[in-house]
PDB file of C-alpha atoms in Angstrom:
ATOM      1  CA  UNK A 694     103.898  57.688 139.344  1.00 66.00           C
ATOM      2  CA  UNK A 695     101.397  57.414 142.178  1.00 70.00           C
ATOM      3  CA  UNK A 696      98.302  55.288 142.073  1.00 70.00           C
ATOM      4  CA  UNK A 697      95.113  56.753 143.433  1.00 70.00           C
ATOM      5  CA  UNK A 698      92.578  54.720 145.266  1.00 70.00           C
ATOM      6  CA  UNK A 699      89.181  54.418 143.575  1.00 65.00           C
ATOM      7  CA  UNK A 700      86.269  55.847 145.482  1.00 64.00           C
ATOM      8  CA  UNK A 701      83.717  53.032 145.733  1.00 66.00           C
ATOM      9  CA  UNK A 702      80.962  55.378 146.920  1.00 72.00           C
ATOM     10  CA  UNK A 703      80.989  57.535 143.776  1.00 66.00           C
ATOM     11  CA  UNK A 704      78.021  56.739 141.504  1.00 74.00           C
ATOM     12  CA  UNK A 705      78.749  55.488 138.027  1.00 73.00           C
ATOM     13  CA  UNK A 706      77.400  57.560 135.170  1.00 73.00           C
ATOM     14  CA  UNK A 707      75.068  55.522 132.941  1.00 78.00           C
ATOM     15  CA  UNK A 708      76.252  55.074 129.400  1.00 77.00           C
ATOM     16  CA  UNK A 709      74.198  56.846 126.760  1.00 80.00           C
ATOM     17  CA  UNK A 710      72.377  54.296 124.579  1.00 79.00           C
ATOM     18  CA  UNK A 711      73.356  54.258 120.946  1.00 87.00           C
ATOM     19  CA  UNK A 712      70.851  54.002 118.110  1.00 86.00           C
ATOM     20  CA  UNK A 713      71.936  50.431 117.408  1.00 85.00           C
ATOM     21  CA  UNK A 714      71.453  49.315 121.008  1.00 86.00           C
ATOM     22  CA  UNK A 715      68.049  51.036 121.127  1.00 85.00           C
ATOM     23  CA  UNK A 716      66.869  49.216 117.993  1.00 85.00           C
ATOM     24  CA  UNK A 717      68.229  45.959 119.353  1.00 84.00           C
ATOM     25  CA  UNK A 718      66.240  46.490 122.547  1.00 86.00           C
ATOM     26  CA  UNK A 719      62.994  47.344 120.709  1.00 89.00           C
ATOM     27  CA  UNK A 720      62.656  43.980 118.947  1.00 87.00           C
ATOM     28  CA  UNK A 721      62.163  41.101 121.404  1.00 87.00           C
ATOM     29  CA  UNK A 722      64.061  37.847 121.072  1.00 88.00           C
ATOM     30  CA  UNK A 723      60.985  36.131 122.521  1.00 91.00           C
ATOM     31  CA  UNK A 724      57.592  37.634 123.319  1.00 92.00           C
ATOM     32  CA  UNK A 725      57.291  35.313 126.333  1.00 94.00           C
ATOM     33  CA  UNK A 726      60.605  36.597 127.709  1.00 93.00           C
ATOM     34  CA  UNK A 727      59.505  40.191 127.104  1.00 93.00           C
ATOM     35  CA  UNK A 728      56.268  39.532 129.021  1.00 93.00           C
ATOM     36  CA  UNK A 729      58.146  37.875 131.885  1.00 95.00           C
ATOM     37  CA  UNK A 730      60.519  40.825 132.194  1.00 93.00           C
ATOM     38  CA  UNK A 731      57.746  43.421 131.796  1.00 94.00           C
ATOM     39  CA  UNK A 732      59.210  45.010 128.662  1.00 93.00           C
ATOM     40  CA  UNK A 733      56.153  46.947 127.497  1.00 95.00           C
ATOM     41  CA  UNK A 734      57.816  48.488 124.429  1.00 94.00           C
ATOM     42  CA  UNK A 735      58.851  45.066 123.146  1.00 94.00           C
ATOM     43  CA  UNK A 736      55.321  43.710 123.679  1.00 94.00           C
ATOM     44  CA  UNK A 737      53.809  46.648 121.788  1.00 95.00           C
ATOM     45  CA  UNK A 738      56.239  46.186 118.885  1.00 94.00           C
ATOM     46  CA  UNK A 739      55.468  42.464 118.757  1.00 94.00           C
ATOM     47  CA  UNK A 740      51.732  43.158 118.815  1.00 93.00           C
ATOM     48  CA  UNK A 741      52.000  45.637 115.941  1.00 95.00           C
ATOM     49  CA  UNK A 742      54.049  43.227 113.843  1.00 94.00           C
ATOM     50  CA  UNK A 743      51.691  40.334 114.654  1.00 94.00           C
ATOM     51  CA  UNK A 744      48.654  42.424 113.711  1.00 94.00           C
ATOM     52  CA  UNK A 745      50.287  43.527 110.460  1.00 96.00           C
ATOM     53  CA  UNK A 746      51.119  39.909 109.622  1.00 96.00           C
ATOM     54  CA  UNK A 747      47.527  38.819 110.293  1.00 95.00           C
ATOM     55  CA  UNK A 748      46.200  41.660 108.126  1.00 95.00           C
ATOM     56  CA  UNK A 749      48.589  40.744 105.316  1.00 97.00           C
ATOM     57  CA  UNK A 750      47.629  37.064 105.500  1.00 96.00           C
ATOM     58  CA  UNK A 751      43.951  37.879 105.009  1.00 94.00           C
ATOM     59  CA  UNK A 752      41.603  34.886 105.176  1.00 95.00           C
ATOM     60  CA  UNK A 753      44.422  32.502 106.072  1.00 96.00           C
ATOM     61  CA  UNK A 754      44.726  34.290 109.428  1.00 96.00           C
ATOM     62  CA  UNK A 755      40.972  34.135 110.129  1.00 96.00           C
ATOM     63  CA  UNK A 756      41.258  31.350 112.801  1.00 96.00           C
ATOM     64  CA  UNK A 757      43.897  33.330 114.701  1.00 94.00           C
ATOM     65  CA  UNK A 758      41.878  36.556 114.498  1.00 92.00           C
ATOM     66  CA  UNK A 759      38.700  34.780 115.635  1.00 95.00           C
ATOM     67  CA  UNK A 760      40.584  33.205 118.547  1.00 95.00           C
ATOM     68  CA  UNK A 761      42.038  36.531 119.710  1.00 91.00           C
ATOM     69  CA  UNK A 762      38.634  38.197 119.467  1.00 93.00           C
ATOM     70  CA  UNK A 763      37.119  35.451 121.640  1.00 96.00           C
ATOM     71  CA  UNK A 764      39.539  36.149 124.503  1.00 93.00           C
ATOM     72  CA  UNK A 765      38.076  38.068 127.460  1.00 91.00           C
ATOM     73  CA  UNK A 766      38.848  41.764 127.608  1.00 81.00           C
TER      74      UNK A 766
END
């Protein structure tokens, strides 16, 4: 049995993402971390979930909604 030397200049093929790893990547562990790393998809998902939570909370979320509307565009 002969051992062959590995070619260190050959590029590695990227692994195809599975559905589970994609879903894990979509939901951020922390929105601050997602912003720091520039993960736009995670920020969008967080924003949608935050907006849905504010809409579901109704008048209880009014201070948060008023604050976000007062921020400069």
